[in-house]
PDB file of C-alpha atoms in Angstrom:
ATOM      1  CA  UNK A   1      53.969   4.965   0.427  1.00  0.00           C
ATOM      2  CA  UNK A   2      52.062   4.802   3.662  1.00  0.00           C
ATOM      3  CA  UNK A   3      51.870   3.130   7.000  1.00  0.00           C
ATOM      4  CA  UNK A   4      49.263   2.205   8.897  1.00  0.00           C
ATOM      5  CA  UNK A   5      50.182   1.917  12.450  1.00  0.00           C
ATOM      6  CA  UNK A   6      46.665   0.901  13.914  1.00  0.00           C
ATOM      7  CA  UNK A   7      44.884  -1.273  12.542  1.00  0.00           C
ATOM      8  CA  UNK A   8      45.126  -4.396  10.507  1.00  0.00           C
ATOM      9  CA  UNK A   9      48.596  -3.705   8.814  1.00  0.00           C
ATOM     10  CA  UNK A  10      50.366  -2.322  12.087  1.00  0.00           C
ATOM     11  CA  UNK A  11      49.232  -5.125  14.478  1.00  0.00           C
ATOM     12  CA  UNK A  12      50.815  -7.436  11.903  1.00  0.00           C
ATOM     13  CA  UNK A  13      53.998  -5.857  12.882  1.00  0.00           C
ATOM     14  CA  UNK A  14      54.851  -5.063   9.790  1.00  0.00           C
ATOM     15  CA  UNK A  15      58.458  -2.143   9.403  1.00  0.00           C
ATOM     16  CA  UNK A  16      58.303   1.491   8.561  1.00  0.00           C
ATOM     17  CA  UNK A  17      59.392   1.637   4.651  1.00  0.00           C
ATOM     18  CA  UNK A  18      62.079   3.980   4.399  1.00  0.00           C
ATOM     19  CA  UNK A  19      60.556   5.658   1.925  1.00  0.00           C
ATOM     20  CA  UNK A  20      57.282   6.506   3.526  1.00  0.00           C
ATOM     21  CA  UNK A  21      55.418   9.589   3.236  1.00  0.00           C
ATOM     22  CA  UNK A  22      52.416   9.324   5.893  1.00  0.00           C
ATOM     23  CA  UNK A  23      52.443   7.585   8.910  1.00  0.00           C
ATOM     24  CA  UNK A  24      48.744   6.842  10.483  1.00  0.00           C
ATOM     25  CA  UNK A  25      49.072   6.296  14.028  1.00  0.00           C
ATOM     26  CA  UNK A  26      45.904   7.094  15.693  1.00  0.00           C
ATOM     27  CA  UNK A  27      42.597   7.194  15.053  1.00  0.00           C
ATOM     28  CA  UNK A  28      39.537   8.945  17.088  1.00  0.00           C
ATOM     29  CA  UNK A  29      35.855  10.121  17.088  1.00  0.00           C
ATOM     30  CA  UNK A  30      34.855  14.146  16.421  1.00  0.00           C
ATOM     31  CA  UNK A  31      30.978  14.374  16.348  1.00  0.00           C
ATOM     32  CA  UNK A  32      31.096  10.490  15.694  1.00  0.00           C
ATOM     33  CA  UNK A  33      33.248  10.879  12.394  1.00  0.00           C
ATOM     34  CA  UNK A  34      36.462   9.001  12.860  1.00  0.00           C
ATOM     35  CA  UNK A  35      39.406  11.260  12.013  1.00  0.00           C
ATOM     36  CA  UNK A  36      43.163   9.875  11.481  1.00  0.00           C
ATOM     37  CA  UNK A  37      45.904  11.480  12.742  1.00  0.00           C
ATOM     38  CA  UNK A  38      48.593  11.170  10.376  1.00  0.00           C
ATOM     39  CA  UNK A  39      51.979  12.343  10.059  1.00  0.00           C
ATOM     40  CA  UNK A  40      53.764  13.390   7.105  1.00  0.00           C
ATOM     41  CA  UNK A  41      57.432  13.005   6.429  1.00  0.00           C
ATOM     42  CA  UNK A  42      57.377  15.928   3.344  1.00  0.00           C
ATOM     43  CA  UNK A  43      58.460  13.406   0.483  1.00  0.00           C
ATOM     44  CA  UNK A  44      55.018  14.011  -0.802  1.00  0.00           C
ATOM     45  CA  UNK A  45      54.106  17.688  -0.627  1.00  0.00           C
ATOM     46  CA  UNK A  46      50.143  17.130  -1.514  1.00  0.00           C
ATOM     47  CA  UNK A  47      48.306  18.929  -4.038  1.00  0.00           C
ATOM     48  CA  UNK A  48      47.230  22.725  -3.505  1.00  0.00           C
ATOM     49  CA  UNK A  49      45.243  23.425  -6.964  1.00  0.00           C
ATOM     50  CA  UNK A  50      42.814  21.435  -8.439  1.00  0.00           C
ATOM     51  CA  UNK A  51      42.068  22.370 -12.314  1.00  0.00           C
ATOM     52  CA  UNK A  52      38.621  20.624 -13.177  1.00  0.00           C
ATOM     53  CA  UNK A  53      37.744  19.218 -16.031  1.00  0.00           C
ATOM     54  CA  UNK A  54      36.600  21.051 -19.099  1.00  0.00           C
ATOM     55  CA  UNK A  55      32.708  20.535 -19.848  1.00  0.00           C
ATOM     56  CA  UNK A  56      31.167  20.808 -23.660  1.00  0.00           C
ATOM     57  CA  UNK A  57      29.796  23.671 -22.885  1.00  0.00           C
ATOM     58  CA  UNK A  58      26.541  25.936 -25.362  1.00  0.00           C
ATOM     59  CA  UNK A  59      25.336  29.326 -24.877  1.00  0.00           C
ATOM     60  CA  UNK A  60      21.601  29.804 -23.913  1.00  0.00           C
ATOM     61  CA  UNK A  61      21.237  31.466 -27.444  1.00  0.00           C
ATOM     62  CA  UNK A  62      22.647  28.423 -29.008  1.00  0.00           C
ATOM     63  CA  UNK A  63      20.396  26.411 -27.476  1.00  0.00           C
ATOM     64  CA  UNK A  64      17.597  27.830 -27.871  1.00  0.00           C
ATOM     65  CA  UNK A  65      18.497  28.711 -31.876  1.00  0.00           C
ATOM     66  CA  UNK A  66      19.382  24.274 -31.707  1.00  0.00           C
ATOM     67  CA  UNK A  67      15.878  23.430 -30.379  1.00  0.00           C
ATOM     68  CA  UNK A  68      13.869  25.821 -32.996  1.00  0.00           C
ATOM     69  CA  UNK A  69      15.830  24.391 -35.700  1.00  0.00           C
ATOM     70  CA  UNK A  70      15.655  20.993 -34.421  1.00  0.00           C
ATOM     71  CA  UNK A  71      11.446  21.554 -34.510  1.00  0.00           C
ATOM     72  CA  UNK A  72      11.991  22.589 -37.979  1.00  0.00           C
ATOM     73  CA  UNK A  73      11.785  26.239 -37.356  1.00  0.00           C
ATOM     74  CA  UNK A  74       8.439  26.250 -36.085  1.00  0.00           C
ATOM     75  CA  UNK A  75       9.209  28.693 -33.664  1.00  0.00           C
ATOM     76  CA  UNK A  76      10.584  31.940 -33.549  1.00  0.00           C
ATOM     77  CA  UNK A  77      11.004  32.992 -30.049  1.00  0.00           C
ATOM     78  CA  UNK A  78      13.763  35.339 -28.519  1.00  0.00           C
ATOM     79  CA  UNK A  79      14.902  35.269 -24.585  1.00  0.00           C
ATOM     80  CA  UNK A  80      12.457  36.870 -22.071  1.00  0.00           C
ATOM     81  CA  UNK A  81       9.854  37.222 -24.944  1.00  0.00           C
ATOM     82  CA  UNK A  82       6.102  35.261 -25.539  1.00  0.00           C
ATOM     83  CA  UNK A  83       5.297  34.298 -29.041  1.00  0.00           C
ATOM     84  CA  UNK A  84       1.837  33.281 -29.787  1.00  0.00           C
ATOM     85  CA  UNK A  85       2.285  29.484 -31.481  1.00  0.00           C
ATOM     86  CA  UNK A  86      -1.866  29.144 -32.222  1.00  0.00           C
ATOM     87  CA  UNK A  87      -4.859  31.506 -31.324  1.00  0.00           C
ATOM     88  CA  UNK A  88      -8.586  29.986 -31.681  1.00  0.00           C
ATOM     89  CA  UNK A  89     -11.752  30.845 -30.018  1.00  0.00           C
ATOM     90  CA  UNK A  90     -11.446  27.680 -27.891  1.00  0.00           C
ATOM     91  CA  UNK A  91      -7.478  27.118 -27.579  1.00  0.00           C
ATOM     92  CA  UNK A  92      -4.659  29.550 -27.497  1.00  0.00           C
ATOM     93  CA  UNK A  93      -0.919  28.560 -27.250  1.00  0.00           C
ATOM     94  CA  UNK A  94       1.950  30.813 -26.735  1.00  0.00           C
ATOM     95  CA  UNK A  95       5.742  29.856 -25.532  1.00  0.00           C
ATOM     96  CA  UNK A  96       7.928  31.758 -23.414  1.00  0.00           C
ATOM     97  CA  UNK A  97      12.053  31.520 -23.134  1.00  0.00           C
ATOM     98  CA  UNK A  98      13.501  32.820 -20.339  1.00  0.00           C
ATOM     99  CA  UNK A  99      17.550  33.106 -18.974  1.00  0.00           C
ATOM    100  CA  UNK A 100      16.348  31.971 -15.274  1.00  0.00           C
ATOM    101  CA  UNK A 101      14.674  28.066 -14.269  1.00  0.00           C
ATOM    102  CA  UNK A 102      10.774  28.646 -13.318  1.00  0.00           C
ATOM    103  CA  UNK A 103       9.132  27.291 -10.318  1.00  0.00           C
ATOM    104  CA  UNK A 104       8.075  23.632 -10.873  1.00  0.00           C
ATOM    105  CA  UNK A 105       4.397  23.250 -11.563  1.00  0.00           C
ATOM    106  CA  UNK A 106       1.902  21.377  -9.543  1.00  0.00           C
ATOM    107  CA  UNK A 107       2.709  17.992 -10.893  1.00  0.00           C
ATOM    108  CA  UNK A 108       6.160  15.560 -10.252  1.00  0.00           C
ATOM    109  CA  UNK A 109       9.110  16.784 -11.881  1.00  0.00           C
ATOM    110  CA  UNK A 110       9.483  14.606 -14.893  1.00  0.00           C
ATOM    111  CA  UNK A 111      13.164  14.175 -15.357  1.00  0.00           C
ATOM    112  CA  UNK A 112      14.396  13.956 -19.309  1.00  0.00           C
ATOM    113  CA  UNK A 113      17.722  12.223 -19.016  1.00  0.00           C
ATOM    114  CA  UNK A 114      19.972  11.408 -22.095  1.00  0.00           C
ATOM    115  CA  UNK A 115      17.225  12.909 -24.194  1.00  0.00           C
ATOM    116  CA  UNK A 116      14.415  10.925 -22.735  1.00  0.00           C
ATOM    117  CA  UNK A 117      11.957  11.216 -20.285  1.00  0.00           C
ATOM    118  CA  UNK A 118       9.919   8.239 -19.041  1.00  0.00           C
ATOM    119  CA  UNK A 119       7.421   7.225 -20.419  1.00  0.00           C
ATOM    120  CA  UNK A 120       5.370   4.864 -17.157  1.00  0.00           C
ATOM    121  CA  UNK A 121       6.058   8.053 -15.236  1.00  0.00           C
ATOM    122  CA  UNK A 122       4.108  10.320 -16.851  1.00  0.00           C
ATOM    123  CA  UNK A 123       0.860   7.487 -17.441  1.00  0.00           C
ATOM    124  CA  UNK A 124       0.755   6.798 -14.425  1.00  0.00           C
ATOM    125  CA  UNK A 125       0.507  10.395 -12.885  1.00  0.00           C
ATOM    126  CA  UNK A 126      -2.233  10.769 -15.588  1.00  0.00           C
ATOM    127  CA  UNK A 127      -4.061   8.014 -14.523  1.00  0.00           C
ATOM    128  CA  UNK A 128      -3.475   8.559 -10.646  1.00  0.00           C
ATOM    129  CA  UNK A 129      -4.391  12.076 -10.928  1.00  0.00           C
ATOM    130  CA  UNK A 130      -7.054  12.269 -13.182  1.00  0.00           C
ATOM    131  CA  UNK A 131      -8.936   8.875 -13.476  1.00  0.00           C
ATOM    132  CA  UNK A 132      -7.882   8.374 -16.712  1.00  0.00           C
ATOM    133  CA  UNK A 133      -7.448   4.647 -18.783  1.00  0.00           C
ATOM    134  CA  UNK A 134      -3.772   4.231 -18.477  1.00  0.00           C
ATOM    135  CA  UNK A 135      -4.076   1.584 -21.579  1.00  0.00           C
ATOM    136  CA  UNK A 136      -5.131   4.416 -23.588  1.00  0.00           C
ATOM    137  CA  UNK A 137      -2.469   6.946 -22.925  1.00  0.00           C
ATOM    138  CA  UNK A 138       0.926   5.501 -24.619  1.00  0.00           C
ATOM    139  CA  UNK A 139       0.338   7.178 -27.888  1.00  0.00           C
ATOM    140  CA  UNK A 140      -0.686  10.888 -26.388  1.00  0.00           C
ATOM    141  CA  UNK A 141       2.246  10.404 -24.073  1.00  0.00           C
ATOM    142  CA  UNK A 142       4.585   9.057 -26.456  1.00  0.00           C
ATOM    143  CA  UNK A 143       3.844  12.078 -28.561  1.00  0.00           C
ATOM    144  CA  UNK A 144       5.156  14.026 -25.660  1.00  0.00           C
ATOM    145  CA  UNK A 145       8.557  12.112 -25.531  1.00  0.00           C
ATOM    146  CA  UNK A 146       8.756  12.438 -29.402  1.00  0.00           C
ATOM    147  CA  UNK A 147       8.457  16.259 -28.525  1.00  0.00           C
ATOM    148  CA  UNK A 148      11.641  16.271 -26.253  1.00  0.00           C
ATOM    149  CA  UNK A 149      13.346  13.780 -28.735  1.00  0.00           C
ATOM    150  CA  UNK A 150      13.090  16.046 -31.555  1.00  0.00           C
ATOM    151  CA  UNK A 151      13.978  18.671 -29.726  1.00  0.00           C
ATOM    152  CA  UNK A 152      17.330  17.403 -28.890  1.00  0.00           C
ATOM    153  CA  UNK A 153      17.300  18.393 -25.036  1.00  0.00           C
ATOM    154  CA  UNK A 154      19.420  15.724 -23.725  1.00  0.00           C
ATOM    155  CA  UNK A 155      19.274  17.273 -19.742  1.00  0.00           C
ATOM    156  CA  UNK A 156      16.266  19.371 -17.289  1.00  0.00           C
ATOM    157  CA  UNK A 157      13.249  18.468 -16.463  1.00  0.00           C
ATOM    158  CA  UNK A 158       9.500  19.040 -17.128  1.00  0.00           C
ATOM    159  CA  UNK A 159       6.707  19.525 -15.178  1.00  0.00           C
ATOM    160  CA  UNK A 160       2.648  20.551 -15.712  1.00  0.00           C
ATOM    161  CA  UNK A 161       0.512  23.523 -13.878  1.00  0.00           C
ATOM    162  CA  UNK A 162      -3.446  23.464 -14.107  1.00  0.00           C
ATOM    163  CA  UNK A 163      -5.176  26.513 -13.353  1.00  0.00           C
ATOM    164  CA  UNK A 164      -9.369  26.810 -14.056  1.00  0.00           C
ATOM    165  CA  UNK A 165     -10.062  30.641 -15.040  1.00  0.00           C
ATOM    166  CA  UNK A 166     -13.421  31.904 -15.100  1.00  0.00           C
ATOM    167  CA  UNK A 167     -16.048  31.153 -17.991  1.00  0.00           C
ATOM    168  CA  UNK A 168     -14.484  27.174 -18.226  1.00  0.00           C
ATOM    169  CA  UNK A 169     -11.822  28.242 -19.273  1.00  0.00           C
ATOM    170  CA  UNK A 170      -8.255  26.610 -17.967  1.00  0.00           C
ATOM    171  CA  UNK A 171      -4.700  27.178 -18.195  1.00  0.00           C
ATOM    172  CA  UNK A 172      -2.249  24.889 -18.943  1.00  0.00           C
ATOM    173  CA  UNK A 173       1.408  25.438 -18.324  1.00  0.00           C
ATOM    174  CA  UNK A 174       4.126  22.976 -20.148  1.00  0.00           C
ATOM    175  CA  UNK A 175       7.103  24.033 -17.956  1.00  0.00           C
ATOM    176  CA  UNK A 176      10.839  22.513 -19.280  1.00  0.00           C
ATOM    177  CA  UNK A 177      14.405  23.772 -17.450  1.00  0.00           C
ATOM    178  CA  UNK A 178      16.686  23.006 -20.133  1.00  0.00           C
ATOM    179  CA  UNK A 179      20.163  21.835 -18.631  1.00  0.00           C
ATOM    180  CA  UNK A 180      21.907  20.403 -21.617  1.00  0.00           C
ATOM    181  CA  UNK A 181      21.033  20.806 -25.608  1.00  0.00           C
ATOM    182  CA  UNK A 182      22.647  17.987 -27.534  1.00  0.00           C
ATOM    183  CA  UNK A 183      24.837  16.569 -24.407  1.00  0.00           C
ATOM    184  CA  UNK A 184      26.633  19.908 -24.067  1.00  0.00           C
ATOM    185  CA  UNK A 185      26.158  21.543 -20.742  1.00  0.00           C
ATOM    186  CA  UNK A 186      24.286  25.530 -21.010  1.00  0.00           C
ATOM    187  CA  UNK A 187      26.302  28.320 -19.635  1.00  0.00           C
ATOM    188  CA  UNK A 188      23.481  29.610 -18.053  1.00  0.00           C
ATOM    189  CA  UNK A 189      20.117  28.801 -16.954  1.00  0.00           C
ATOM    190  CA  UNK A 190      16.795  28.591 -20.096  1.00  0.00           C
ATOM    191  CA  UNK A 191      13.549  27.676 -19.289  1.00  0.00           C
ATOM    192  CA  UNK A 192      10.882  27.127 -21.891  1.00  0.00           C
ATOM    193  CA  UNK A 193       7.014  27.622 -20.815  1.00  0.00           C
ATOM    194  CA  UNK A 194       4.470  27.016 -22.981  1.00  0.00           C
ATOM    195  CA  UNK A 195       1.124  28.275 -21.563  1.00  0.00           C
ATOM    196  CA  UNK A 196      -2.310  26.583 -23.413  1.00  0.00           C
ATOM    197  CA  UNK A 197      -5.655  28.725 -22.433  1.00  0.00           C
ATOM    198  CA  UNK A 198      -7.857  25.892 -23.655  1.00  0.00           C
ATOM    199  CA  UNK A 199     -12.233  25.860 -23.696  1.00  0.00           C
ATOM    200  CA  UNK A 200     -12.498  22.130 -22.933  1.00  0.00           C
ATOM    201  CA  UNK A 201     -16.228  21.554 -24.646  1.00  0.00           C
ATOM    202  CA  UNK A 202     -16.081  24.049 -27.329  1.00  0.00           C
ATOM    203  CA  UNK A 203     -12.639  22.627 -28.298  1.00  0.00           C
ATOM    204  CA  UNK A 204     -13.466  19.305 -28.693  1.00  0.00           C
ATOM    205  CA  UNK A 205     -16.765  20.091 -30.280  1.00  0.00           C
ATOM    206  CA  UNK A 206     -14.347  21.925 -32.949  1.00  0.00           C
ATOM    207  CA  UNK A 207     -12.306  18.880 -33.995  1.00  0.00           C
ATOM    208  CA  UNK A 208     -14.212  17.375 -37.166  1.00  0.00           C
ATOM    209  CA  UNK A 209     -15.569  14.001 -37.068  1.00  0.00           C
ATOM    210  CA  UNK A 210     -14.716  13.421 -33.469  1.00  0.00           C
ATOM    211  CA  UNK A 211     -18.676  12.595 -31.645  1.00  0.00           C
ATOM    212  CA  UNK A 212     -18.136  13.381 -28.079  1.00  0.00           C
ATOM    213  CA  UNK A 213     -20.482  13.921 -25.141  1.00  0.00           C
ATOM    214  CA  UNK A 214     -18.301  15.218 -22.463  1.00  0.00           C
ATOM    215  CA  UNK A 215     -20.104  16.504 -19.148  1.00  0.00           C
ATOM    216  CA  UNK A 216     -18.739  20.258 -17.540  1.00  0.00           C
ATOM    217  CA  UNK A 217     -17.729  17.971 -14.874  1.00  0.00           C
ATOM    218  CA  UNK A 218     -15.323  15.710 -16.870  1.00  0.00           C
ATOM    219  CA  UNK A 219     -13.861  19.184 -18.509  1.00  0.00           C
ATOM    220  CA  UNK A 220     -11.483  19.912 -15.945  1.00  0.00           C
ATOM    221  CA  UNK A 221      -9.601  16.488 -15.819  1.00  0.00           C
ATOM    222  CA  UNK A 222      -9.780  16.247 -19.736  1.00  0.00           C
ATOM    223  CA  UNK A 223      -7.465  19.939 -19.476  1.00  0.00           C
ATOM    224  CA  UNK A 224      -4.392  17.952 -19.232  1.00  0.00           C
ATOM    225  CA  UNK A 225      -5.008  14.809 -21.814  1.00  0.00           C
ATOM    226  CA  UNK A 226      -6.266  17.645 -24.307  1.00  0.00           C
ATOM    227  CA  UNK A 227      -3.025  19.783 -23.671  1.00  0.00           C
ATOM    228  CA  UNK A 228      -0.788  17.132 -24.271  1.00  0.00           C
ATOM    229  CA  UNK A 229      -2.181  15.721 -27.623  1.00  0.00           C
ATOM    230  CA  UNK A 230      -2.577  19.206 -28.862  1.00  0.00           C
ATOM    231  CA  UNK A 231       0.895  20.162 -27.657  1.00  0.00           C
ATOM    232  CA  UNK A 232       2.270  17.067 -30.095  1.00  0.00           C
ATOM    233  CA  UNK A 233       0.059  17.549 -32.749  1.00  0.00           C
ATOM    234  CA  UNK A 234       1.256  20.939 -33.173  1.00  0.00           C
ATOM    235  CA  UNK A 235       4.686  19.157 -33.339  1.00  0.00           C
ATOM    236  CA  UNK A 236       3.908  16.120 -35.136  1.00  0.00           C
ATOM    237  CA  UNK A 237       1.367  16.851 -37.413  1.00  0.00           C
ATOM    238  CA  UNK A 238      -0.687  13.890 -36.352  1.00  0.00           C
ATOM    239  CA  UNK A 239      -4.536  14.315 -35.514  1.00  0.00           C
ATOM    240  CA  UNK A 240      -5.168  10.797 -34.777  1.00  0.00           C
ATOM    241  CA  UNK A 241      -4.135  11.846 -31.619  1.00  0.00           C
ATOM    242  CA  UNK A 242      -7.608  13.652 -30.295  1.00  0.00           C
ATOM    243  CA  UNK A 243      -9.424  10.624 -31.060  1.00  0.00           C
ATOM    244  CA  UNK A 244      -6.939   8.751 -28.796  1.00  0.00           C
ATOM    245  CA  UNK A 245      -6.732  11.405 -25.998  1.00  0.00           C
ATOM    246  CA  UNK A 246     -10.473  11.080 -25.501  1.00  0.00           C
ATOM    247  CA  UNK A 247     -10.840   7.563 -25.514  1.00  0.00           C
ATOM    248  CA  UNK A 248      -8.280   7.521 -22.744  1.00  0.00           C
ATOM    249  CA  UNK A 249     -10.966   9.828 -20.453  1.00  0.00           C
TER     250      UNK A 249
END
């Protein structure tokens, strides 16, 4: 029980209660907060420990073993190690775990929340960024959400690094700090990285039946679309997704 001596309750005159426990009586500015001074008759002796709440908690091993199993055992990677996924002469892709979040690439920070991440986001970066046909990027993106789906990362975020090397050749870095694996909460932090060294031209001159006449100018911007649809075929299994990934240029 409490009384409020200023204020809307003690201008109405009301009594004291005799069972009261604080007793506002005044209230003033410090630094433009208002503070209440309040006495206390000891009836109520406050609370001096707080227990919080226990969270569903998963060890960064777990996790990680989760996610590899949840990609059907596609990948074998360890903590702090780099596994080589694919190796051609005009793409390589390798993936990294480590125990500690990496440095956000040079793109937004896509958030993936309850397993998701958003979809109109990540077009309209694409398109923004890179001149690309938004209209022509929902099933290369969507691949990308399928990704994180069947991954089972419920939590963290994702963003994208570009990098041109020498020779037109480009990196592309995939980089995902995992903060919950199937809604329970990691003990510590995980960060997957998958780094694609990817030949624009003689890549997509590679892919069979696919007639494209891409300038070295256009290579560059195409580093990102290319990434991403290889990224989910490699996942998926589905290679109408070059077709669609160059249409979209």
């Amino acid at each position: 029980m409490a009384d409020m001596s200023y204020g809307w309750s003690g201008n109405l005159g009301f009594k004291m209660p005799k069972n009261w426990a604080f007793d506002q009586f005044v209230e003033y500015p410090i630094g433009g907060t208002p503070i209440d001074q309040v006495a206390a008759s000891g009836k109520d002796s406050g609370t001096k420990y707080f227990s919080p709440g226990t969270e569903n908690t998963i060890s960064v091993s777990d996790a990680l073993d989760n996610i590899r199993k949840n990609l059907g055992n596609k990948f074998a990677v360890d903590l702090n190690k780099t596994i080589t996924i694919s190796k051609g002469p005009a793409l390589k892709v390798t993936l990294t775990a480590t125990d500690s979040f990496s440095e956000v690439g040079s793109s937004p920070v896509f958030t993936i929340s309850n397993g998701e991440l958003n979809p109109a986001n990540i077009t309209n970066w694409l398109a923004n960024t890179y001149g690309l046909k938004p209209e022509k990027l929902d099933i290369v993106v969507n691949g990308a959400g399928t990704l994180v789906e069947s991954s089972k990362i419920t939590a963290g975020n994702i963003s994208v690094k570009v990098s041109a090397n020498s020779n037109d050749e480009y990196k592309l870095s995939f980089i995902c700090n995992v903060i919950k694996e199937e809604d329970k909460l990691l003990d510590n932090e995980l960060s997957l990285i998958i780094d694609m060294t990817i030949k624009p031209l003689p890549f997509l001159k590679g892919i069979p039946n696919l007639n494209v006449n891409l300038s070295a100018e256009d290579a560059g911007r195409t580093v990102v679309l290319i990434g991403i649809a290889a990224l989910a075929l490699v996942i998926t299994g589905n290679p109408e997704l070059f077709p669609v990934a160059i249409a979209a240029i």
